[in-house]
Short mmCIF file of C-alpha atoms and ligand atoms in Angstrom, two decimals:
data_model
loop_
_atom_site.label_atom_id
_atom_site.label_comp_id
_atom_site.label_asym_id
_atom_site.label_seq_id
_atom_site.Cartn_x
_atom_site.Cartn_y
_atom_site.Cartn_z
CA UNK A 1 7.42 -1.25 114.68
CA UNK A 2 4.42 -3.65 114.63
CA UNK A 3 2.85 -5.24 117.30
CA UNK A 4 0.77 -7.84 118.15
CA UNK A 5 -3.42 -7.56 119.96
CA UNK A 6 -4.47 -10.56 121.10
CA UNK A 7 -8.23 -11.27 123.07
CA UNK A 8 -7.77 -14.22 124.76
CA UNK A 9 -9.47 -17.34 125.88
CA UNK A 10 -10.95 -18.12 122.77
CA UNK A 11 -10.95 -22.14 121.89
CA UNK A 12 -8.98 -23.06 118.42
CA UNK A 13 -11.05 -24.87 115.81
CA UNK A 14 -9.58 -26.20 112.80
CA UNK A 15 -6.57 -26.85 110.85
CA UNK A 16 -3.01 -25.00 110.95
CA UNK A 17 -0.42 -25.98 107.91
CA UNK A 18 3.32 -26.39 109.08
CA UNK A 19 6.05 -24.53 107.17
CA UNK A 20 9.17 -26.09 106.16
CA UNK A 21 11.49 -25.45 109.42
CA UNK A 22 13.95 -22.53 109.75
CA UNK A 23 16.91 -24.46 111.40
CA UNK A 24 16.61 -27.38 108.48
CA UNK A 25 16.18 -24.53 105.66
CA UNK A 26 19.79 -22.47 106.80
CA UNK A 27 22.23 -25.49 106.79
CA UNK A 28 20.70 -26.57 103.49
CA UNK A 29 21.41 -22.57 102.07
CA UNK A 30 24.63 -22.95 103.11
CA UNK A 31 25.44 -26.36 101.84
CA UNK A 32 25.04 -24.23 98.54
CA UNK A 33 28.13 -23.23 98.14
CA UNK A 34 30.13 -27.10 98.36
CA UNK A 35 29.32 -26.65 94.32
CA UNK A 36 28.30 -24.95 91.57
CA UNK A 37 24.93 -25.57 89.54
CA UNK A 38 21.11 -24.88 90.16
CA UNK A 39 19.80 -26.22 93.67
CA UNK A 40 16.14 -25.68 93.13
CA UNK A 41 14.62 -25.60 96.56
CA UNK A 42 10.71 -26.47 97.99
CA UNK A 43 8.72 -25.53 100.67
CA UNK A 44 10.98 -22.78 102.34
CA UNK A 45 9.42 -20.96 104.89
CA UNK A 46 9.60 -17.17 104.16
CA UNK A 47 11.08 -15.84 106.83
CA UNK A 48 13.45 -12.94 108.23
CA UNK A 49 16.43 -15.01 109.29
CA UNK A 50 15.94 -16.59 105.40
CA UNK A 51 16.22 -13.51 103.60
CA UNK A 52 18.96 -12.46 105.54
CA UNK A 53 20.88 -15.61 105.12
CA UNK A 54 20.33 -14.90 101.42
CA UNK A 55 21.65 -11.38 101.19
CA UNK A 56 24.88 -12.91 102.71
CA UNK A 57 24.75 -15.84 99.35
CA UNK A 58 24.47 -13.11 97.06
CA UNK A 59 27.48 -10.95 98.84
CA UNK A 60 29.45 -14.18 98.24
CA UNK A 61 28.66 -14.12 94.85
CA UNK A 62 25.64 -16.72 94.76
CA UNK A 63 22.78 -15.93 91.67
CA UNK A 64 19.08 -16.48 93.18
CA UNK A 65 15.87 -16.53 91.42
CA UNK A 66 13.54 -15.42 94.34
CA UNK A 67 10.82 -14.77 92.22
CA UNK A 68 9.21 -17.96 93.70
CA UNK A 69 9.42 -17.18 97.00
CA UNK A 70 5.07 -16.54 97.61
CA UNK A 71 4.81 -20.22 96.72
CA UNK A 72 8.12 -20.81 99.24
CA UNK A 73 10.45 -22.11 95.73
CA UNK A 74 13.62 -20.69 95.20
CA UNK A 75 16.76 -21.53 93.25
CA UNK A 76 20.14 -20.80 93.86
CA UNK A 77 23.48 -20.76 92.17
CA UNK A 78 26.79 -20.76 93.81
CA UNK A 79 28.79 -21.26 90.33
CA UNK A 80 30.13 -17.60 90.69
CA UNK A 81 31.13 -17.69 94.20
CA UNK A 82 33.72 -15.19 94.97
CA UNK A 83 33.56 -13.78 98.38
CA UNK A 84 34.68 -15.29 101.59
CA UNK A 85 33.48 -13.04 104.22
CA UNK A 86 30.67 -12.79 106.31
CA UNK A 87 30.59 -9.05 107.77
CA UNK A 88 29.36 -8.44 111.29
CA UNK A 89 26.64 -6.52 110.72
CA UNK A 90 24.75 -9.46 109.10
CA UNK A 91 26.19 -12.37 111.51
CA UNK A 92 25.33 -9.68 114.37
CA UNK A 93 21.73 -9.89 113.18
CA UNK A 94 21.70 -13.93 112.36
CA UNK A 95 24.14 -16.04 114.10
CA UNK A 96 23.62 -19.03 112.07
CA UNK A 97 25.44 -17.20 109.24
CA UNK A 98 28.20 -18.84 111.02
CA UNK A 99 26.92 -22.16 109.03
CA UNK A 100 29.02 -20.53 105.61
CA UNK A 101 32.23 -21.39 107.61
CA UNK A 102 32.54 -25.18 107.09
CA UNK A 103 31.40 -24.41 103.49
CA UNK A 104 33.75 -21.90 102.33
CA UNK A 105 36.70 -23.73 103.56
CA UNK A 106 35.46 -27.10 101.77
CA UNK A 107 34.99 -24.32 98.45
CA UNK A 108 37.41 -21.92 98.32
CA UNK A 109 39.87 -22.79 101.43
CA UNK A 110 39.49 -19.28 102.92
CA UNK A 111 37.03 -17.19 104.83
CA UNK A 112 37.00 -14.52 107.10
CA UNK A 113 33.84 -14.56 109.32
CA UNK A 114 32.33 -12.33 112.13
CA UNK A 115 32.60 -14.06 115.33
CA UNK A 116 28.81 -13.97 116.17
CA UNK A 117 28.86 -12.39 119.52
CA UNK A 118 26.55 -13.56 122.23
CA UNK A 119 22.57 -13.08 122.25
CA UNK A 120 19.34 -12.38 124.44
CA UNK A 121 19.56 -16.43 125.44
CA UNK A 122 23.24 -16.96 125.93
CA UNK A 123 26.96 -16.35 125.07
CA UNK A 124 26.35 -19.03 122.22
CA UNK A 125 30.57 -19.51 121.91
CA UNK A 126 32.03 -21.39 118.39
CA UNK A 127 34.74 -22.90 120.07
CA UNK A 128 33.79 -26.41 119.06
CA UNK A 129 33.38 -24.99 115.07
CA UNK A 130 36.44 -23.68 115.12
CA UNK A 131 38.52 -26.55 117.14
CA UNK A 132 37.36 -29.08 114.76
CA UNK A 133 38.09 -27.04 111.81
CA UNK A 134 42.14 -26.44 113.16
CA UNK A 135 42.18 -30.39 113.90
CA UNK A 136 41.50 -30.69 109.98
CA UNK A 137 44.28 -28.62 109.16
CA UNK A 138 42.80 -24.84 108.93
CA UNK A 139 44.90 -22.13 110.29
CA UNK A 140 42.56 -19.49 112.36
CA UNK A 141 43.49 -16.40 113.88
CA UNK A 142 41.03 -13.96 115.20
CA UNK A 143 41.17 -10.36 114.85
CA UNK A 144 39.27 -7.41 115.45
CA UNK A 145 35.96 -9.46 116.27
CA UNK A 146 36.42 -11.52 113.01
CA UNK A 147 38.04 -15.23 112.53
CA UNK A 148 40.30 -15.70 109.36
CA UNK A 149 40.38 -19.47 108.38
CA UNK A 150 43.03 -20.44 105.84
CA UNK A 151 43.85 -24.15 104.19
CA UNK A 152 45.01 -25.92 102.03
CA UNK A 153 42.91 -29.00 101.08
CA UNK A 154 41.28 -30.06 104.48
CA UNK A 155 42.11 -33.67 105.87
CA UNK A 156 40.04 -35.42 107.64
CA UNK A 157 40.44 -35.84 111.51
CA UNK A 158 38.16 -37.36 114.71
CA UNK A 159 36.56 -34.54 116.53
CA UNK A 160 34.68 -35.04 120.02
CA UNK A 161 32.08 -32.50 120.83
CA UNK A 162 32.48 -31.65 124.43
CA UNK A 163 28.68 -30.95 124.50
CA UNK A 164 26.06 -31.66 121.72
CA UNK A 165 26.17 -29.25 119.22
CA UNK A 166 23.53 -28.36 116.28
CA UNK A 167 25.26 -26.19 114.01
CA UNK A 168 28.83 -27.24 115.44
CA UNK A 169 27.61 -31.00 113.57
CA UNK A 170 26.75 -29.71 110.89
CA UNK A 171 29.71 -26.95 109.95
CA UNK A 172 31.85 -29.32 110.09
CA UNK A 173 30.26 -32.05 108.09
CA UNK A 174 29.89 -29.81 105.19
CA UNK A 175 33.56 -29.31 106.10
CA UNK A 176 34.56 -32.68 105.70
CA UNK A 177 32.55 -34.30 102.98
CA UNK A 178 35.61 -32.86 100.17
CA UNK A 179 38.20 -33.52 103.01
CA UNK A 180 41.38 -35.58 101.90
CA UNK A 181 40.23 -38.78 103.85
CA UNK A 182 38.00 -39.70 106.78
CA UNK A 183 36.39 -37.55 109.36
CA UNK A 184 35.03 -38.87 112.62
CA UNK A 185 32.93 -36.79 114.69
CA UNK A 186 31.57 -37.83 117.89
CA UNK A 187 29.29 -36.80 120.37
CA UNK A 188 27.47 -35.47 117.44
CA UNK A 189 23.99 -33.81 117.02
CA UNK A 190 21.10 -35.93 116.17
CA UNK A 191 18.87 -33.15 115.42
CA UNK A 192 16.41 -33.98 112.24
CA UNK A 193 17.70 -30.89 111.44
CA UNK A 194 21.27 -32.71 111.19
CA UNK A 195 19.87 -35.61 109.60
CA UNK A 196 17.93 -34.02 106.85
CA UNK A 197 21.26 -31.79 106.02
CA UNK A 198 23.50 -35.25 106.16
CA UNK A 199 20.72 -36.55 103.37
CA UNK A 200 21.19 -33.32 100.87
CA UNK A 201 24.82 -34.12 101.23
CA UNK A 202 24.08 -37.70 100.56
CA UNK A 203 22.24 -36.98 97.47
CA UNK A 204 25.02 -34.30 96.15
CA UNK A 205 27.52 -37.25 96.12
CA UNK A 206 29.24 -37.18 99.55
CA UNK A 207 29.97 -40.71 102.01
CA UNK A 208 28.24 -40.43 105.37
CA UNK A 209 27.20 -43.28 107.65
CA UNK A 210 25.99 -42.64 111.27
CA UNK A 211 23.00 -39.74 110.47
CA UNK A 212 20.59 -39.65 113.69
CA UNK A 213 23.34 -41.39 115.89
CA UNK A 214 26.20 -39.25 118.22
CA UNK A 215 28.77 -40.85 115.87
CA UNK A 216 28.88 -39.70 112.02
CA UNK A 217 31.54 -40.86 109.39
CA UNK A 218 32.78 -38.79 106.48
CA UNK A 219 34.76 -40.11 103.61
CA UNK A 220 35.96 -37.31 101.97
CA UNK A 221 35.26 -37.21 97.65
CA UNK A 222 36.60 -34.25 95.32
CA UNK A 223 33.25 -33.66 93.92
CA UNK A 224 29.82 -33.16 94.78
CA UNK A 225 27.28 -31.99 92.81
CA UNK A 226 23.78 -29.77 92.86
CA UNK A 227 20.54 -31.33 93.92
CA UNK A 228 16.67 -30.35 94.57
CA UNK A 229 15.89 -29.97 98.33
CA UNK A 230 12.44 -29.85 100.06
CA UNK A 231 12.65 -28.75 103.13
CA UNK A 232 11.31 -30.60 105.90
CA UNK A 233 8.83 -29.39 108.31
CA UNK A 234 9.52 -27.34 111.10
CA UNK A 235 8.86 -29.15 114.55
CA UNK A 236 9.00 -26.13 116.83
CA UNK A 237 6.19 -24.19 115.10
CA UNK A 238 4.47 -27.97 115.40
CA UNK A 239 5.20 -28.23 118.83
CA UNK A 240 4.11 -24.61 119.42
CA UNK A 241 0.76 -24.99 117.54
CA UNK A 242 0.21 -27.65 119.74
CA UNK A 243 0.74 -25.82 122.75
CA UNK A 244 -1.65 -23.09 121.85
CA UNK A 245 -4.22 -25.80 121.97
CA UNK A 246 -2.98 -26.29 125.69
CA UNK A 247 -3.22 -22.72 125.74
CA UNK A 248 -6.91 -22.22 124.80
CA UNK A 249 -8.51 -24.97 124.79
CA UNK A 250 -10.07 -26.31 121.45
CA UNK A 251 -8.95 -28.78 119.10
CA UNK A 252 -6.74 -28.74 116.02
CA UNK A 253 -5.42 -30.55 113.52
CA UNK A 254 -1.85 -29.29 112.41
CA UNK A 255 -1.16 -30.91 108.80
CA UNK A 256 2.01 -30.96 106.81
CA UNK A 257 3.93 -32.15 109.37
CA UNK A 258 6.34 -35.14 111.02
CA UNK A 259 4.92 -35.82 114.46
CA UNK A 260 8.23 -38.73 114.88
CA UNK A 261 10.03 -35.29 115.09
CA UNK A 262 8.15 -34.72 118.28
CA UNK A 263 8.09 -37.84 121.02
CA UNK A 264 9.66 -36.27 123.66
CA UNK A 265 7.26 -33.59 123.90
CA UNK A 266 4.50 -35.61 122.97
CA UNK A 267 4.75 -37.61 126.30
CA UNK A 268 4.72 -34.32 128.13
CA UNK A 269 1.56 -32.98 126.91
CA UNK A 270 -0.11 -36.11 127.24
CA UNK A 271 0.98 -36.47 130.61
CA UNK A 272 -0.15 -33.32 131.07
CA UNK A 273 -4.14 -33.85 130.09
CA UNK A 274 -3.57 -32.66 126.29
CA UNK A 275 -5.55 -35.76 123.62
CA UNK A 276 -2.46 -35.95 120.99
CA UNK A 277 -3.93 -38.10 117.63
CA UNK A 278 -0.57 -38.90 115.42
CA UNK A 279 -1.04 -39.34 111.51
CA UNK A 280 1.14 -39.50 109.16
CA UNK A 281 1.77 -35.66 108.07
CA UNK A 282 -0.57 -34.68 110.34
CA UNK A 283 -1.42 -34.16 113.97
CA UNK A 284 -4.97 -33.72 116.07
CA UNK A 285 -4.86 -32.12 119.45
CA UNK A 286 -7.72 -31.67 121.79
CA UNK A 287 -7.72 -29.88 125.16
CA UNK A 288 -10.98 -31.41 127.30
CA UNK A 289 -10.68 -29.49 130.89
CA UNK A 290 -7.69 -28.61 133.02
CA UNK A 291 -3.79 -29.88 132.54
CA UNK A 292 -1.47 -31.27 135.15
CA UNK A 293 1.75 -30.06 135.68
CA UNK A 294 4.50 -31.55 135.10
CA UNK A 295 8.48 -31.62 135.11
CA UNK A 296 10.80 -30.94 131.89
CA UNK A 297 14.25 -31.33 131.66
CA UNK A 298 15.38 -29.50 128.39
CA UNK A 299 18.23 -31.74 126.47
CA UNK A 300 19.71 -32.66 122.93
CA UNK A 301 17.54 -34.38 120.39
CA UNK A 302 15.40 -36.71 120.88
CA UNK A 303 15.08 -35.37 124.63
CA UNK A 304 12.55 -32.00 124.94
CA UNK A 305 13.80 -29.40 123.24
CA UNK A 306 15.23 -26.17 124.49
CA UNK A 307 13.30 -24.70 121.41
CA UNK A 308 9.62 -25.32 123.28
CA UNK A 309 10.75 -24.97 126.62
CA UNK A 310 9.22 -20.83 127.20
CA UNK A 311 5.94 -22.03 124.80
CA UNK A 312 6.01 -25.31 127.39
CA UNK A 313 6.48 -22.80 130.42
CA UNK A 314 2.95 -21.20 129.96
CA UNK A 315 1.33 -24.27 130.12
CA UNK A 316 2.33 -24.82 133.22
CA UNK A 317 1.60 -21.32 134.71
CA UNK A 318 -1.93 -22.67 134.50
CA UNK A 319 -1.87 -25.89 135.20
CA UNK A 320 -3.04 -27.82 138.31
CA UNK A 321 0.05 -28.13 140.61
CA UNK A 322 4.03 -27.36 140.44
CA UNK A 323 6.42 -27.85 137.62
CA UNK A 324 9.80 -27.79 137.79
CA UNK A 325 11.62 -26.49 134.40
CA UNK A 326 15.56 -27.47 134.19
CA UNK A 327 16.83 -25.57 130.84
CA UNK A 328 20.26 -27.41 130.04
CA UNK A 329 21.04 -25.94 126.76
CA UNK A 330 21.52 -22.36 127.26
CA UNK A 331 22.73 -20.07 130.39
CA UNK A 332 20.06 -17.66 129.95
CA UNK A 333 16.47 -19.12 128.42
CA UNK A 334 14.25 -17.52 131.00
CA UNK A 335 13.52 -14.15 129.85
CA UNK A 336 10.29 -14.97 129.45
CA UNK A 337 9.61 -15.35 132.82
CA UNK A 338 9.24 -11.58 133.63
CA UNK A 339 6.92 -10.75 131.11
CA UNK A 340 4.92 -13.89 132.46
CA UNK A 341 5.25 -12.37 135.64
CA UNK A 342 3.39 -9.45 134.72
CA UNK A 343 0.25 -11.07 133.61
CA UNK A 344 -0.05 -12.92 136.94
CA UNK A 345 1.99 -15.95 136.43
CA UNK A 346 4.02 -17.90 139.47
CA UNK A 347 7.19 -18.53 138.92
CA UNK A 348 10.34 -18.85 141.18
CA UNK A 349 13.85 -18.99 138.87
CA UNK A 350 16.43 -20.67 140.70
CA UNK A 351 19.54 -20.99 137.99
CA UNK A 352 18.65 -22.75 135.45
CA UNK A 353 15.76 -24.04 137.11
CA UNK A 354 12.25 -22.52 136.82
CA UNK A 355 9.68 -23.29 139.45
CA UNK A 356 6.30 -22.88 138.13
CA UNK A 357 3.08 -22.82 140.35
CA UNK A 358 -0.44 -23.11 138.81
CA UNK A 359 -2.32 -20.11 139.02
CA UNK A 360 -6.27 -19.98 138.13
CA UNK A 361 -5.79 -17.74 134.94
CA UNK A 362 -3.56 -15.17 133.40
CA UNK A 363 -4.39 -11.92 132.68
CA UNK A 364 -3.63 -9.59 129.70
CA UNK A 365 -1.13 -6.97 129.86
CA UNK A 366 1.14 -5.03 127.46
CA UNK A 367 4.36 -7.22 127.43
CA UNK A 368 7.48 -6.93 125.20
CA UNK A 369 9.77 -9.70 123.25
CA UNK A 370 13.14 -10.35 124.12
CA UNK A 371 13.90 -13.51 121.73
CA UNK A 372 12.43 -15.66 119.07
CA UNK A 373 10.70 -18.50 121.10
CA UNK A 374 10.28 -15.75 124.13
CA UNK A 375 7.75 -13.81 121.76
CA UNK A 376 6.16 -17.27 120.68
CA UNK A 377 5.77 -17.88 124.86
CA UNK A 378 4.07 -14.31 124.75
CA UNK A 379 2.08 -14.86 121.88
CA UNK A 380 0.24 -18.42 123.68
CA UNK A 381 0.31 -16.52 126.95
CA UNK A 382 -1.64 -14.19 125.63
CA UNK A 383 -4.25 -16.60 124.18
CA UNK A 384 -4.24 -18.31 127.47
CA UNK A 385 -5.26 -15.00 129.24
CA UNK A 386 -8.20 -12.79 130.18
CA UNK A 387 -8.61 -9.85 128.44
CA UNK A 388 -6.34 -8.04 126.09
CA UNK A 389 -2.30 -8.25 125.64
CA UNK A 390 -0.04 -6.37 123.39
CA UNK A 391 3.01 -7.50 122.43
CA UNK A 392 5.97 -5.51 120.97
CA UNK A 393 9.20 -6.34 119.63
CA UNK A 394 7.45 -9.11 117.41
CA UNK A 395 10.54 -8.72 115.14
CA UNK A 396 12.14 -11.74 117.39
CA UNK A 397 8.75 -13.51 116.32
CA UNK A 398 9.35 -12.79 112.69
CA UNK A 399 12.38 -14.55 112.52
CA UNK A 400 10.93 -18.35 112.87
CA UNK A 401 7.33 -17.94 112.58
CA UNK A 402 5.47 -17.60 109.37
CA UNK A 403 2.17 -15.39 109.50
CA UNK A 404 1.95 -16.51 112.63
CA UNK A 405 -0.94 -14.39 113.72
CA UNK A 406 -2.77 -15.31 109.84
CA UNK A 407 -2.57 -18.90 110.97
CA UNK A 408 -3.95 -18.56 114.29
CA UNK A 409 -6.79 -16.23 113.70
CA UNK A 410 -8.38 -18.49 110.47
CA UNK A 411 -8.24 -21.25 113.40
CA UNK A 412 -10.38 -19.12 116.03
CA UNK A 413 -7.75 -16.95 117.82
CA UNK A 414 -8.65 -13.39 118.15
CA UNK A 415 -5.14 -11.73 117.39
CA UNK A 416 -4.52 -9.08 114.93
CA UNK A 417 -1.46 -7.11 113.58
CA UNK A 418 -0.84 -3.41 114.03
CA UNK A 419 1.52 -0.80 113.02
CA UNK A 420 2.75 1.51 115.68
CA UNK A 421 4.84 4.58 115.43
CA UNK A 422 6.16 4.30 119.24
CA UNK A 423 9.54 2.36 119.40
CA UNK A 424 9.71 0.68 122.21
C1 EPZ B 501 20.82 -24.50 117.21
O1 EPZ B 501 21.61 -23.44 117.72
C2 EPZ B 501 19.48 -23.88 116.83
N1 EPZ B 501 19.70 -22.89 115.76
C3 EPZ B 501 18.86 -23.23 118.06
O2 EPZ B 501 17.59 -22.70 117.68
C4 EPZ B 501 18.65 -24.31 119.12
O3 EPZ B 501 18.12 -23.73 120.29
C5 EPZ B 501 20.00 -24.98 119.44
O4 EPZ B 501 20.60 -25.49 118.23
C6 EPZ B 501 19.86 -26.13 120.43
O5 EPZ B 501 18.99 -27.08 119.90
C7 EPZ B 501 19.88 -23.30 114.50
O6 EPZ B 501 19.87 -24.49 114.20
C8 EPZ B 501 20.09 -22.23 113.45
P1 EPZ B 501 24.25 -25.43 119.87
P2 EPZ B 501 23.21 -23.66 117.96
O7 EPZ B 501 25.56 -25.19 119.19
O8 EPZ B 501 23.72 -24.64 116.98
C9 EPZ B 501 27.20 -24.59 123.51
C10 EPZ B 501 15.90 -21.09 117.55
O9 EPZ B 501 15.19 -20.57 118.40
N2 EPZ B 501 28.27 -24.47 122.48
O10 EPZ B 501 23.59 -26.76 119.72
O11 EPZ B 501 23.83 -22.32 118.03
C11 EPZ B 501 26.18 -23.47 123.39
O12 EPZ B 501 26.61 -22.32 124.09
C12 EPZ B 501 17.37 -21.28 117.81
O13 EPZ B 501 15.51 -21.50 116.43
C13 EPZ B 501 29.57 -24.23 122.89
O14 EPZ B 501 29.85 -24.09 124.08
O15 EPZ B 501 23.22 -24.32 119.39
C14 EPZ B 501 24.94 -24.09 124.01
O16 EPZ B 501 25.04 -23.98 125.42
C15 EPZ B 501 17.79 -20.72 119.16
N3 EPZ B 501 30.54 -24.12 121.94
C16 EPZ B 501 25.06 -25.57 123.62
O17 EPZ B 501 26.44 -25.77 123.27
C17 EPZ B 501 30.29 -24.28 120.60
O18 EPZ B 501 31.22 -24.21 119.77
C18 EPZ B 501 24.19 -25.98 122.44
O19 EPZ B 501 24.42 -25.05 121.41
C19 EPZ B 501 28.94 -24.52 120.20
C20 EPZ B 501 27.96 -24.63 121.16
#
């Protein structure tokens, strides 16, 4: 198991480069398999949760020339799909394998997937997936821990989200673009995750109107066909590269990036004390002196994200004053909060509210990940701190975070790798 060393309190200097992002890279992997032919695909990041979402294209039959995947290229080739099923040992490890659903019933009308199960941050139900796909004609039952999805052609339907959901969106638009007639779906995520897969399925031949609004239209068409994708840029490692500026102290600029993906959070940091400079692709952030707290209500795109809300949380456990955190999203997004504890942090948890008071500093201490953006909370609490902290489990981190602690440590931080025997 490796882990991570970090010395903290050492000011950031320089420039970070964004990957592409990890929730806009899966939903473009899956889209994959609407059709056959070469998608030849730029700037995705290498990543755990990628690879694994691979090994389930090639169990469905997919050909993939990874051999690009140092300079983040790859190409992929559903033409020979012949497998429907997503096992549970893979969704177990990567939920958003649930993403093939929509797909394989627009392909092949069939599949048989895990039912993902819940996770470290919630019970993360696919109701909504699986209620739109029945109101377009697929016939579900569930057994032993797996739903099997039959149909016939799909026909399009109107589908209301009860709440907001990312990958619920887009399932079911790559479920509906070869649907016999119009789909409605409303209430719908306006992600730029969403967005950017809407414009792959734009360019592939399919009829959308409504991308970035809660209501998106989908005239189905019999055939769509293979396209080059470059991913976009992943706002939450932005937004988290920012933070560890907040962190610090220093200044940075983060390049390769889209800082319209990032308003809401913007306005917090600045509110906060934190200089933001916007560019084009590229951000500058400068910390001068102390930040004020501040309150953050998590909510759907373009409100704060849920995705920033632990990195946002360590911010405030050393800020001047009280903030109030109100996590809307998911039941259980506070894990964090213990290991914070630990190094001397002041937090009260009330539901889904976290009560933060400003303390003068952190200290270091051996703490251990729970989840992906938990470890990320870890890894700027730890550059916030004095003295040393350890961090295990940096697995979680692995998943959405490329060379995290390579980027950091050409930009100043002192944080190094290590391999450890001990499994913790
Ligand atoms: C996506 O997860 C992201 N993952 C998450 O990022 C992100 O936190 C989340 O959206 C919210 O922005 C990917 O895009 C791969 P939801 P998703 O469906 O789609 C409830 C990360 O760290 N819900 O938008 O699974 C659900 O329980 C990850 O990169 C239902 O009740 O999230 C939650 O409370 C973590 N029934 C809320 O909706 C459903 O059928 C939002 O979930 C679906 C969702």
């Amino acid at each position: 198991m490796d882990i991570l060393k970090i010395e903290g309190k050492h000011h950031l200097k320089g420039k970070i480069a964004i990957s592409g992002a990890k929730n806009a890279a899966l939903p473009a992997l899956a889209a994959t398999i609407l059709c056959g032919g070469n998608f030849n695909i730029t700037n995705i990041p290498n990543l755990n949760d990628i690879s694994t979402f691979l090994q389930l294209l090639k169990e469905l039959g997919a050909e993939t020339d990874d051999t690009g995947m140092p300079q983040n290229n790859l190409v992929i080739n559903t033409g020979k799909l012949n497998g429907y099923e997503a096992n549970y040992e893979l969704v177990r490890t990567m939920r958003a394998s649930i993403l093939v659903l929509g797909p394989l019933m627009s392909r092949l009308g069939k599949a048989r997937i895990s039912l993902p199960g819940g996770c470290a941050i919630g019970a993360r139900p696919i109701n909504f997936h699986l209620k739109g796909l029945e109101l377009m004609g697929a016939k579900l039952h569930l057994k032993e821990g797996y739903v099997e999805a039959k149909s016939a052609r799909l026909k399009g339907a109107e589908i209301y989200f009860d709440t907001v959901t990312v990958t619920g969106t887009e399932n079911l638009m790559m479920a509906a673009v070869c649907a016999k007639g119009k789909t409605i779906l409303k209430n719908a995520a306006r992600e730029p995750e969403v967005v950017f897969l809407g414009e792959i399925l734009l360019q592939m031949g399919a009829k959308i109107k409504g991308l970035g609004t809660s209501t998106i239209e989908i005239e189905g068409i019999k055939e769509l066909k293979p396209v080059n994708i470059k991913i976009i840029p992943d706002r939450v490692e932005t937004g988290t590269y920012i933070m560890a500026v907040g962190a610090c102290g220093g200044e940075l600029i983060i390049e390769n990036t889209q800082p319209m993906h990032l308003q809401a959070v913007f306005s917090k940091l600045r509110e906060m004390g934190l200089t933001i400079e916007e560019h084009n692709n590229s951000i500058l952030v400068r910390k001068k002196g102390s930040l004020q707290s501040v309150d953050v209500k998590t909510m759907p795109y373009p409100g704060f994200p849920t995705d920033l809300q632990a990195q946002l949380m360590v911010l405030l456990t050393v800020s001047n004053g009280l903030g109030v955190i109100n996590e809307t999203i998911f039941e259980n997004r506070f894990m964090h909060v213990a290991e914070l504890l630990r190094m001397g942090a002041d937090i009260k948890v009330e539901g889904n509210r976290a009560v933060v008071k400003g303390v003068k500093e952190l200290t270091g201490a051996p703490v251990m990940a729970t989840d992906l953006r938990a470890s990320a909370c870890l890894v700027l609490a730890g550059l916030a701190a004095k003295g040393k902290t350890s961090i295990s489990r940096i697995y979680h981190l692995d998943r959405g975070y490329e060379q995290m602690e390579k980027k950091l440590s050409v930009a100043g931080a002192k944080i190094t790798r290590e391999k450890t025997r001990q499994h913790f």
